[in-house]
mmCIF file of C-alpha atoms in Angstrom:
data_model
loop_
_atom_site.group_PDB
_atom_site.id
_atom_site.type_symbol
_atom_site.label_atom_id
_atom_site.label_comp_id
_atom_site.label_asym_id
_atom_site.label_seq_id
_atom_site.Cartn_x
_atom_site.Cartn_y
_atom_site.Cartn_z
ATOM 1 C CA GLN I 152 10.614 -35.740 -34.664
ATOM 2 C CA LYS I 153 7.522 -37.224 -33.059
ATOM 3 C CA GLU I 154 4.910 -37.942 -35.696
ATOM 4 C CA VAL I 155 1.223 -38.706 -35.816
ATOM 5 C CA GLU I 156 -0.129 -39.771 -39.184
ATOM 6 C CA GLN I 157 -3.704 -39.759 -40.387
ATOM 7 C CA ASN I 158 -5.295 -40.193 -43.782
ATOM 8 C CA SER I 159 -6.667 -36.766 -44.684
ATOM 9 C CA GLY I 160 -9.751 -38.202 -46.394
ATOM 10 C CA PRO I 161 -12.421 -37.271 -46.983
ATOM 11 C CA LEU I 162 -13.910 -40.499 -45.721
ATOM 12 C CA SER I 163 -17.480 -40.775 -46.928
ATOM 13 C CA VAL I 164 -19.940 -43.155 -45.302
ATOM 14 C CA PRO I 165 -23.729 -43.491 -45.606
ATOM 15 C CA GLU I 166 -25.926 -42.628 -42.668
ATOM 16 C CA GLY I 167 -26.203 -45.557 -40.260
ATOM 17 C CA ALA I 168 -22.913 -47.141 -41.296
ATOM 18 C CA ILE I 169 -19.761 -47.606 -39.222
ATOM 19 C CA ALA I 170 -17.042 -45.027 -39.791
ATOM 20 C CA SER I 171 -13.499 -46.214 -39.109
ATOM 21 C CA LEU I 172 -10.771 -43.626 -38.570
ATOM 22 C CA ASN I 173 -7.156 -44.628 -38.188
ATOM 23 C CA CYS I 174 -3.996 -43.071 -36.802
ATOM 24 C CA THR I 175 -0.394 -44.250 -36.500
ATOM 25 C CA TYR I 176 2.315 -42.815 -34.295
ATOM 26 C CA SER I 177 6.073 -42.995 -34.271
ATOM 27 C CA ASP I 178 7.116 -43.367 -30.617
ATOM 28 C CA ARG I 179 6.588 -46.686 -28.848
ATOM 29 C CA GLY I 180 6.909 -44.964 -25.490
ATOM 30 C CA SER I 181 3.684 -43.004 -25.873
ATOM 31 C CA GLN I 182 1.141 -43.705 -23.169
ATOM 32 C CA SER I 183 -1.837 -41.457 -23.822
ATOM 33 C CA PHE I 184 -3.975 -41.138 -26.929
ATOM 34 C CA PHE I 185 -6.830 -38.812 -27.743
ATOM 35 C CA TRP I 186 -9.479 -38.244 -30.368
ATOM 36 C CA TYR I 187 -10.796 -34.731 -30.914
ATOM 37 C CA ARG I 188 -13.646 -33.710 -33.192
ATOM 38 C CA GLN I 189 -13.516 -30.362 -34.952
ATOM 39 C CA TYR I 190 -16.442 -28.891 -36.826
ATOM 40 C CA SER I 191 -15.658 -26.430 -39.587
ATOM 41 C CA GLY I 192 -14.702 -23.059 -38.120
ATOM 42 C CA LYS I 193 -14.852 -24.374 -34.547
ATOM 43 C CA SER I 194 -12.278 -25.459 -31.998
ATOM 44 C CA PRO I 195 -11.389 -29.096 -31.272
ATOM 45 C CA GLU I 196 -13.463 -30.906 -28.635
ATOM 46 C CA LEU I 197 -12.381 -34.092 -26.915
ATOM 47 C CA ILE I 198 -14.521 -37.133 -27.660
ATOM 48 C CA MET I 199 -12.391 -40.055 -26.482
ATOM 49 C CA PHE I 200 -9.129 -40.857 -24.749
ATOM 50 C CA ILE I 201 -7.443 -44.211 -24.239
ATOM 51 C CA TYR I 202 -4.398 -45.277 -22.261
ATOM 52 C CA SER I 203 -4.448 -49.080 -22.367
ATOM 53 C CA ASN I 204 -4.305 -51.639 -25.132
ATOM 54 C CA GLY I 205 -7.674 -52.836 -26.324
ATOM 55 C CA ASP I 206 -11.025 -51.171 -26.809
ATOM 56 C CA LYS I 207 -12.773 -48.388 -24.953
ATOM 57 C CA GLU I 208 -16.418 -47.711 -25.675
ATOM 58 C CA ASP I 209 -18.478 -44.586 -25.027
ATOM 59 C CA GLY I 210 -21.905 -44.562 -26.600
ATOM 60 C CA ARG I 211 -21.552 -44.811 -30.372
ATOM 61 C CA PHE I 212 -17.786 -44.279 -30.174
ATOM 62 C CA THR I 213 -15.132 -46.946 -29.681
ATOM 63 C CA ALA I 214 -11.425 -46.187 -29.428
ATOM 64 C CA GLN I 215 -9.018 -49.027 -30.164
ATOM 65 C CA LEU I 216 -5.356 -49.029 -29.204
ATOM 66 C CA ASN I 217 -2.657 -51.410 -30.384
ATOM 67 C CA LYS I 218 0.678 -50.356 -28.922
ATOM 68 C CA ALA I 219 2.641 -53.176 -30.568
ATOM 69 C CA SER I 220 1.561 -51.969 -34.005
ATOM 70 C CA GLN I 221 1.556 -48.316 -32.945
ATOM 71 C CA TYR I 222 -1.889 -47.475 -34.133
ATOM 72 C CA VAL I 223 -5.041 -46.115 -32.609
ATOM 73 C CA SER I 224 -8.423 -46.072 -34.258
ATOM 74 C CA LEU I 225 -11.854 -44.575 -33.710
ATOM 75 C CA LEU I 226 -15.041 -46.361 -34.715
ATOM 76 C CA ILE I 227 -18.291 -44.457 -34.975
ATOM 77 C CA ARG I 228 -21.332 -46.710 -35.088
ATOM 78 C CA ASP I 229 -24.669 -45.657 -36.603
ATOM 79 C CA SER I 230 -23.020 -42.630 -38.194
ATOM 80 C CA GLN I 231 -25.156 -39.505 -38.385
ATOM 81 C CA PRO I 232 -24.873 -36.430 -40.619
ATOM 82 C CA SER I 233 -24.023 -34.501 -37.442
ATOM 83 C CA ASP I 234 -20.856 -36.609 -37.161
ATOM 84 C CA SER I 235 -19.508 -34.909 -40.292
ATOM 85 C CA ALA I 236 -16.386 -33.141 -39.086
ATOM 86 C CA THR I 237 -12.619 -33.382 -38.983
ATOM 87 C CA TYR I 238 -11.307 -35.922 -36.483
ATOM 88 C CA LEU I 239 -7.932 -35.221 -34.944
ATOM 89 C CA CYS I 240 -5.789 -37.919 -33.416
ATOM 90 C CA ALA I 241 -3.414 -36.704 -30.699
ATOM 91 C CA VAL I 242 -0.606 -38.522 -28.909
ATOM 92 C CA MET I 243 1.120 -37.449 -25.718
ATOM 93 C CA TYR I 244 4.893 -37.425 -26.123
ATOM 94 C CA GLY I 245 6.412 -36.643 -22.754
ATOM 95 C CA ASN I 246 4.732 -33.415 -21.746
ATOM 96 C CA LYS I 247 3.576 -32.408 -25.214
ATOM 97 C CA LEU I 248 0.487 -33.330 -27.175
ATOM 98 C CA VAL I 249 1.246 -33.928 -30.848
ATOM 99 C CA PHE I 250 -1.656 -33.812 -33.295
ATOM 100 C CA GLY I 251 -2.188 -35.466 -36.606
ATOM 101 C CA ALA I 252 -3.447 -33.333 -39.487
ATOM 102 C CA GLY I 253 -6.919 -34.827 -39.153
ATOM 103 C CA THR I 254 -9.314 -36.938 -41.207
ATOM 104 C CA ILE I 255 -12.380 -35.343 -42.778
ATOM 105 C CA LEU I 256 -15.477 -37.481 -42.282
ATOM 106 C CA ARG I 257 -18.600 -36.961 -44.361
ATOM 107 C CA VAL I 258 -21.769 -38.823 -43.472
ATOM 108 C CA LYS I 259 -24.252 -38.839 -46.323
ATOM 109 C CA SER I 260 -27.979 -38.929 -45.571
ATOM 110 C CA ASP T 295 -17.662 -26.738 -17.575
ATOM 111 C CA VAL T 296 -14.190 -25.617 -18.465
ATOM 112 C CA LYS T 297 -14.199 -22.327 -20.236
ATOM 113 C CA VAL T 298 -11.270 -21.057 -22.282
ATOM 114 C CA THR T 299 -11.905 -17.644 -23.764
ATOM 115 C CA GLN T 300 -9.920 -16.057 -26.547
ATOM 116 C CA SER T 301 -10.352 -12.323 -26.817
ATOM 117 C CA SER T 302 -10.945 -12.093 -30.563
ATOM 118 C CA ARG T 303 -12.472 -14.446 -33.125
ATOM 119 C CA TYR T 304 -11.095 -12.539 -36.099
ATOM 120 C CA LEU T 305 -8.192 -10.131 -36.414
ATOM 121 C CA VAL T 306 -6.742 -8.334 -39.409
ATOM 122 C CA LYS T 307 -3.308 -6.782 -38.983
ATOM 123 C CA ARG T 308 -0.669 -5.274 -41.202
ATOM 124 C CA THR T 309 2.840 -6.575 -41.745
ATOM 125 C CA GLY T 310 5.192 -5.292 -39.056
ATOM 126 C CA GLU T 311 2.522 -4.630 -36.461
ATOM 127 C CA LYS T 312 2.860 -5.962 -32.921
ATOM 128 C CA VAL T 313 -0.046 -8.300 -32.232
ATOM 129 C CA PHE T 314 -1.392 -9.541 -28.920
ATOM 130 C CA LEU T 315 -3.635 -12.586 -28.665
ATOM 131 C CA GLU T 316 -5.215 -13.064 -25.252
ATOM 132 C CA CYS T 317 -6.469 -16.229 -23.613
ATOM 133 C CA VAL T 318 -8.220 -16.608 -20.271
ATOM 134 C CA GLN T 319 -9.339 -19.807 -18.539
ATOM 135 C CA ASP T 320 -11.656 -20.028 -15.554
ATOM 136 C CA MET T 321 -10.831 -23.484 -14.161
ATOM 137 C CA ASP T 322 -7.666 -22.703 -12.236
ATOM 138 C CA HIS T 323 -5.612 -24.834 -14.638
ATOM 139 C CA GLU T 324 -1.865 -24.705 -14.238
ATOM 140 C CA ASN T 325 -1.037 -25.561 -17.848
ATOM 141 C CA MET T 326 -1.754 -23.364 -20.827
ATOM 142 C CA PHE T 327 -0.828 -23.765 -24.486
ATOM 143 C CA TRP T 328 -0.784 -21.846 -27.738
ATOM 144 C CA TYR T 329 -1.141 -23.655 -31.071
ATOM 145 C CA ARG T 330 -1.528 -22.591 -34.644
ATOM 146 C CA GLN T 331 -3.552 -24.619 -37.110
ATOM 147 C CA ASP T 332 -2.959 -24.589 -40.838
ATOM 148 C CA PRO T 333 -4.616 -26.714 -43.546
ATOM 149 C CA GLY T 334 -2.851 -30.036 -43.981
ATOM 150 C CA LEU T 335 -0.516 -29.415 -41.052
ATOM 151 C CA GLY T 336 -2.768 -29.931 -38.078
ATOM 152 C CA LEU T 337 -2.155 -28.189 -34.779
ATOM 153 C CA ARG T 338 1.412 -27.170 -34.035
ATOM 154 C CA LEU T 339 2.569 -26.124 -30.581
ATOM 155 C CA ILE T 340 4.052 -22.626 -30.356
ATOM 156 C CA TYR T 341 4.592 -22.138 -26.615
ATOM 157 C CA PHE T 342 3.296 -23.544 -23.380
ATOM 158 C CA SER T 343 3.381 -22.653 -19.710
ATOM 159 C CA TYR T 344 3.169 -24.765 -16.578
ATOM 160 C CA ASP T 345 3.022 -21.941 -14.097
ATOM 161 C CA VAL T 346 2.872 -18.200 -13.702
ATOM 162 C CA LYS T 347 5.874 -16.453 -15.260
ATOM 163 C CA MET T 348 7.055 -19.758 -16.660
ATOM 164 C CA LYS T 349 7.209 -20.563 -20.380
ATOM 165 C CA GLU T 350 8.640 -23.229 -22.612
ATOM 166 C CA LYS T 351 9.130 -23.279 -26.366
ATOM 167 C CA GLY T 352 7.062 -25.625 -28.420
ATOM 168 C CA ASP T 353 7.830 -26.838 -31.913
ATOM 169 C CA ILE T 354 7.512 -23.535 -33.792
ATOM 170 C CA PRO T 355 8.360 -20.627 -31.446
ATOM 171 C CA GLU T 356 10.172 -18.456 -33.987
ATOM 172 C CA GLY T 357 8.547 -15.058 -34.392
ATOM 173 C CA TYR T 358 6.440 -15.449 -31.254
ATOM 174 C CA SER T 359 6.724 -14.728 -27.562
ATOM 175 C CA VAL T 360 4.370 -15.279 -24.630
ATOM 176 C CA SER T 361 3.504 -13.771 -21.300
ATOM 177 C CA ARG T 362 1.907 -15.322 -18.248
ATOM 178 C CA GLU T 363 1.639 -12.810 -15.442
ATOM 179 C CA LYS T 364 -1.462 -14.376 -13.894
ATOM 180 C CA LYS T 365 -2.480 -18.012 -13.650
ATOM 181 C CA GLU T 366 -5.655 -17.576 -15.654
ATOM 182 C CA ARG T 367 -4.194 -15.548 -18.526
ATOM 183 C CA PHE T 368 -1.740 -16.549 -21.250
ATOM 184 C CA SER T 369 -0.879 -14.095 -23.987
ATOM 185 C CA LEU T 370 0.713 -14.780 -27.349
ATOM 186 C CA ILE T 371 2.702 -11.930 -28.870
ATOM 187 C CA LEU T 372 3.746 -11.503 -32.472
ATOM 188 C CA GLU T 373 6.551 -8.957 -32.196
ATOM 189 C CA SER T 374 6.449 -7.995 -35.874
ATOM 190 C CA ALA T 375 3.662 -9.709 -37.753
ATOM 191 C CA SER T 376 4.445 -11.279 -41.094
ATOM 192 C CA THR T 377 2.182 -12.697 -43.786
ATOM 193 C CA ASN T 378 3.314 -16.261 -42.990
ATOM 194 C CA GLN T 379 1.768 -15.866 -39.556
ATOM 195 C CA THR T 380 -1.696 -15.735 -41.080
ATOM 196 C CA SER T 381 -3.356 -18.694 -39.408
ATOM 197 C CA MET T 382 -5.892 -19.957 -36.880
ATOM 198 C CA TYR T 383 -4.530 -19.623 -33.347
ATOM 199 C CA LEU T 384 -5.877 -21.877 -30.619
ATOM 200 C CA CYS T 385 -5.347 -21.588 -26.894
ATOM 201 C CA ALA T 386 -5.796 -24.569 -24.582
ATOM 202 C CA SER T 387 -5.517 -25.349 -20.890
ATOM 203 C CA SER T 388 -5.205 -28.441 -18.731
ATOM 204 C CA PRO T 389 -4.848 -29.176 -15.020
ATOM 205 C CA THR T 390 -1.598 -30.346 -13.437
ATOM 206 C CA GLY T 391 -1.150 -34.050 -14.069
ATOM 207 C CA GLY T 392 -4.022 -34.024 -16.511
ATOM 208 C CA ASN T 393 -3.470 -34.851 -20.146
ATOM 209 C CA ILE T 394 -6.782 -33.595 -21.441
ATOM 210 C CA GLN T 395 -6.573 -30.168 -23.013
ATOM 211 C CA TYR T 396 -9.566 -27.870 -23.381
ATOM 212 C CA PHE T 397 -9.588 -25.433 -26.252
ATOM 213 C CA GLY T 398 -10.805 -21.921 -26.782
ATOM 214 C CA ALA T 399 -12.847 -20.952 -29.832
ATOM 215 C CA GLY T 400 -9.770 -19.801 -31.744
ATOM 216 C CA THR T 401 -8.610 -16.552 -33.306
ATOM 217 C CA ARG T 402 -8.340 -16.340 -37.063
ATOM 218 C CA LEU T 403 -5.541 -13.889 -37.765
ATOM 219 C CA SER T 404 -4.926 -12.390 -41.173
ATOM 220 C CA VAL T 405 -1.717 -10.442 -41.738
ATOM 221 C CA LEU T 406 -1.829 -8.270 -44.840
#
Protein backbone atom coordinates (compact mmCIF):
# COMPACT_ATOMS: atom_id res chain seq x y z
CA GLN A 1 0.00 0.00 0.00
CA LYS A 2 1.49 3.29 -1.13
CA GLU A 3 1.17 5.87 1.62
CA VAL A 4 1.44 9.61 1.95
CA GLU A 5 1.40 10.95 5.49
CA GLN A 6 0.65 14.46 6.66
CA ASN A 7 -0.03 15.97 10.06
CA SER A 8 -3.70 16.92 10.01
CA GLY A 9 -3.15 20.08 12.05
CA PRO A 10 -4.50 22.61 12.38
CA LEU A 11 -1.25 24.49 12.05
CA SER A 12 -1.72 28.02 13.30
CA VAL A 13 0.70 30.78 12.39
CA PRO A 14 0.50 34.57 12.79
CA GLU A 15 0.21 36.77 9.74
CA GLY A 16 3.63 37.45 8.21
CA ALA A 17 5.24 34.32 9.62
CA ILE A 18 6.61 31.32 7.74
CA ALA A 19 4.31 28.31 7.58
CA SER A 20 6.03 24.95 7.22
CA LEU A 21 4.02 21.97 5.99
CA ASN A 22 5.50 18.50 5.88
CA CYS A 23 4.75 15.24 4.11
CA THR A 24 6.37 11.81 4.12
CA TYR A 25 5.90 9.04 1.60
CA SER A 26 6.52 5.32 1.60
CA ASP A 27 7.97 4.46 -1.82
CA ARG A 28 11.56 5.41 -2.62
CA GLY A 29 10.85 5.03 -6.32
CA SER A 30 8.50 8.00 -6.47
CA GLN A 31 9.60 10.70 -8.87
CA SER A 32 6.93 13.38 -8.83
CA PHE A 33 5.55 15.36 -5.92
CA PHE A 34 2.77 17.91 -5.75
CA TRP A 35 1.22 20.39 -3.36
CA TYR A 36 -2.44 21.29 -3.78
CA ARG A 37 -4.36 23.93 -1.85
CA GLN A 38 -8.02 23.36 -1.06
CA TYR A 39 -10.26 26.04 0.36
CA SER A 40 -13.27 24.89 2.35
CA GLY A 41 -15.99 23.62 0.02
CA LYS A 42 -13.79 24.05 -3.07
CA SER A 43 -11.77 21.70 -5.24
CA PRO A 44 -7.99 21.24 -4.96
CA GLU A 45 -5.80 23.60 -7.00
CA LEU A 46 -2.16 22.94 -7.80
CA ILE A 47 0.30 25.37 -6.25
CA MET A 48 3.66 23.62 -6.60
CA PHE A 49 5.27 20.53 -8.07
CA ILE A 50 8.80 19.24 -7.66
CA TYR A 51 10.71 16.41 -9.29
CA SER A 52 14.31 16.87 -8.16
CA ASN A 53 16.03 16.91 -4.81
CA GLY A 54 16.47 20.35 -3.32
CA ASP A 55 14.36 23.48 -3.29
CA LYS A 56 11.99 24.97 -5.82
CA GLU A 57 10.73 28.49 -5.29
CA ASP A 58 7.67 30.22 -6.75
CA GLY A 59 6.83 33.56 -5.23
CA ARG A 60 6.10 33.10 -1.53
CA PHE A 61 6.08 29.31 -1.88
CA THR A 62 9.07 26.99 -1.65
CA ALA A 63 8.84 23.23 -2.11
CA GLN A 64 11.64 21.13 -0.65
CA LEU A 65 12.32 17.52 -1.59
CA ASN A 66 14.60 15.06 0.18
CA LYS A 67 14.37 11.69 -1.53
CA ALA A 68 16.85 9.99 0.81
CA SER A 69 14.65 10.80 3.80
CA GLN A 70 11.44 10.44 1.79
CA TYR A 71 9.92 13.73 2.72
CA VAL A 72 8.66 16.77 0.90
CA SER A 73 7.79 20.06 2.49
CA LEU A 74 6.10 23.32 1.58
CA LEU A 75 7.17 26.65 3.04
CA ILE A 76 4.91 29.66 2.79
CA ARG A 77 6.68 32.92 3.52
CA ASP A 78 4.88 36.07 4.71
CA SER A 79 1.75 34.04 5.42
CA GLN A 80 -1.54 35.81 4.77
CA PRO A 81 -5.05 35.11 6.09
CA SER A 82 -5.94 34.17 2.50
CA ASP A 83 -3.48 31.26 2.79
CA SER A 84 -5.79 29.63 5.34
CA ALA A 85 -6.80 26.37 3.68
CA THR A 86 -6.10 22.66 3.63
CA TYR A 87 -2.85 21.73 1.90
CA LEU A 88 -2.72 18.35 0.22
CA CYS A 89 0.52 16.58 -0.53
CA ALA A 90 0.36 14.18 -3.49
CA VAL A 91 2.90 11.66 -4.74
CA MET A 92 2.93 9.94 -8.11
CA TYR A 93 3.24 6.17 -7.74
CA GLY A 94 3.57 4.70 -11.20
CA ASN A 95 0.56 6.05 -13.04
CA LYS A 96 -1.47 6.96 -9.97
CA LEU A 97 -1.47 10.06 -7.81
CA VAL A 98 -1.80 9.24 -4.12
CA PHE A 99 -2.90 12.02 -1.78
CA GLY A 100 -2.27 12.62 1.86
CA ALA A 101 -5.22 13.53 4.06
CA GLY A 102 -4.11 17.15 4.16
CA THR A 103 -2.92 19.69 6.72
CA ILE A 104 -5.22 22.51 7.81
CA LEU A 105 -3.40 25.83 7.93
CA ARG A 106 -4.81 28.80 9.80
CA VAL A 107 -3.16 32.19 9.47
CA LYS A 108 -4.20 34.55 12.23
CA SER A 109 -4.34 38.29 11.54
CA ASP B 1 -7.30 27.70 -18.75
CA VAL B 2 -8.21 24.10 -18.22
CA LYS B 3 -11.84 23.68 -17.40
CA VAL B 4 -13.26 20.56 -15.79
CA THR B 5 -16.99 20.76 -15.28
CA GLN B 6 -19.03 18.52 -13.04
CA SER B 7 -22.72 18.52 -13.79
CA SER B 8 -24.01 18.95 -10.24
CA ARG B 9 -22.63 20.64 -7.13
CA TYR B 10 -25.09 18.95 -4.79
CA LEU B 11 -27.14 15.79 -5.15
CA VAL B 12 -29.49 14.05 -2.76
CA LYS B 13 -30.47 10.48 -3.60
CA ARG B 14 -32.20 7.61 -1.89
CA THR B 15 -30.69 4.25 -1.03
CA GLY B 16 -30.93 1.87 -3.98
CA GLU B 17 -31.17 4.54 -6.64
CA LYS B 18 -28.91 4.48 -9.69
CA VAL B 19 -26.83 7.65 -9.71
CA PHE B 20 -24.91 9.24 -12.56
CA LEU B 21 -22.19 11.82 -11.97
CA GLU B 22 -21.00 13.56 -15.12
CA CYS B 23 -17.68 15.21 -15.83
CA VAL B 24 -16.62 17.11 -18.94
CA GLN B 25 -13.23 18.64 -19.74
CA ASP B 26 -12.48 21.07 -22.54
CA MET B 27 -8.71 20.68 -22.95
CA ASP B 28 -8.57 17.52 -25.03
CA HIS B 29 -6.94 15.63 -22.15
CA GLU B 30 -6.52 11.91 -22.59
CA ASN B 31 -6.58 11.05 -18.89
CA MET B 32 -9.56 11.42 -16.61
CA PHE B 33 -10.05 10.41 -12.98
CA TRP B 34 -12.75 10.04 -10.37
CA TYR B 35 -11.96 10.47 -6.67
CA ARG B 36 -13.98 10.61 -3.52
CA GLN B 37 -12.93 12.76 -0.59
CA ASP B 38 -13.89 12.03 2.99
CA PRO B 39 -12.78 13.81 6.18
CA GLY B 40 -9.51 12.41 7.49
CA LEU B 41 -9.05 10.13 4.49
CA GLY B 42 -8.02 12.53 1.78
CA LEU B 43 -8.73 11.85 -1.87
CA ARG B 44 -9.09 8.22 -2.88
CA LEU B 45 -9.03 7.08 -6.49
CA ILE B 46 -12.15 5.23 -7.66
CA TYR B 47 -11.55 4.77 -11.40
CA PHE B 48 -9.49 6.33 -14.13
CA SER B 49 -9.35 6.28 -17.90
CA TYR B 50 -6.51 6.83 -20.34
CA ASP B 51 -8.57 6.76 -23.50
CA VAL B 52 -12.05 6.51 -24.89
CA LYS B 53 -13.80 3.28 -23.87
CA MET B 54 -10.87 2.42 -21.64
CA LYS B 55 -11.08 2.22 -17.84
CA GLU B 56 -8.96 1.01 -14.98
CA LYS B 57 -9.87 0.40 -11.35
CA GLY B 58 -8.41 2.64 -8.73
CA ASP B 59 -8.10 1.88 -5.04
CA ILE B 60 -11.80 1.77 -4.12
CA PRO B 61 -13.85 0.69 -7.17
CA GLU B 62 -16.40 -1.44 -5.32
CA GLY B 63 -19.95 -0.22 -5.84
CA TYR B 64 -18.98 2.03 -8.75
CA SER B 65 -18.64 1.80 -12.50
CA VAL B 66 -17.60 4.31 -15.16
CA SER B 67 -18.25 5.12 -18.77
CA ARG B 68 -16.14 6.99 -21.28
CA GLU B 69 -17.82 7.07 -24.66
CA LYS B 70 -16.27 10.38 -25.71
CA LYS B 71 -12.84 11.80 -24.96
CA GLU B 72 -14.16 14.84 -23.14
CA ARG B 73 -16.70 13.06 -20.93
CA PHE B 74 -16.19 10.64 -18.04
CA SER B 75 -19.17 9.41 -16.08
CA LEU B 76 -19.23 7.79 -12.66
CA ILE B 77 -22.14 5.44 -11.98
CA LEU B 78 -23.39 4.23 -8.63
CA GLU B 79 -25.43 1.17 -9.60
CA SER B 80 -27.34 1.04 -6.32
CA ALA B 81 -26.53 3.93 -4.03
CA SER B 82 -25.83 3.20 -0.39
CA THR B 83 -25.46 5.51 2.59
CA ASN B 84 -21.71 4.81 2.78
CA GLN B 85 -21.34 6.42 -0.62
CA THR B 86 -22.28 9.79 0.83
CA SER B 87 -19.19 11.83 0.03
CA MET B 88 -17.60 14.58 -2.06
CA TYR B 89 -16.82 13.31 -5.55
CA LEU B 90 -14.08 15.00 -7.56
CA CYS B 91 -13.30 14.57 -11.23
CA ALA B 92 -9.88 15.43 -12.65
CA SER B 93 -8.11 15.37 -15.99
CA SER B 94 -4.54 15.48 -17.24
CA PRO B 95 -2.80 15.34 -20.61
CA THR B 96 -0.88 12.29 -21.84
CA GLY B 97 2.54 12.24 -20.23
CA GLY B 98 1.53 15.00 -17.87
CA ASN B 99 1.41 14.41 -14.15
CA ILE B 100 -0.52 17.52 -13.23
CA GLN B 101 -4.20 16.87 -12.64
CA TYR B 102 -6.84 19.58 -12.90
CA PHE B 103 -9.94 19.23 -10.79
CA GLY B 104 -13.58 20.03 -11.22
CA ALA B 105 -15.57 21.85 -8.54
CA GLY B 106 -16.82 18.59 -7.02
CA THR B 107 -20.21 17.03 -6.40
CA ARG B 108 -21.39 16.60 -2.85
CA LEU B 109 -23.60 13.53 -2.84
CA SER B 110 -25.88 12.63 0.03
CA VAL B 111 -27.52 9.21 0.03
CA LEU B 112 -30.44 8.97 2.43
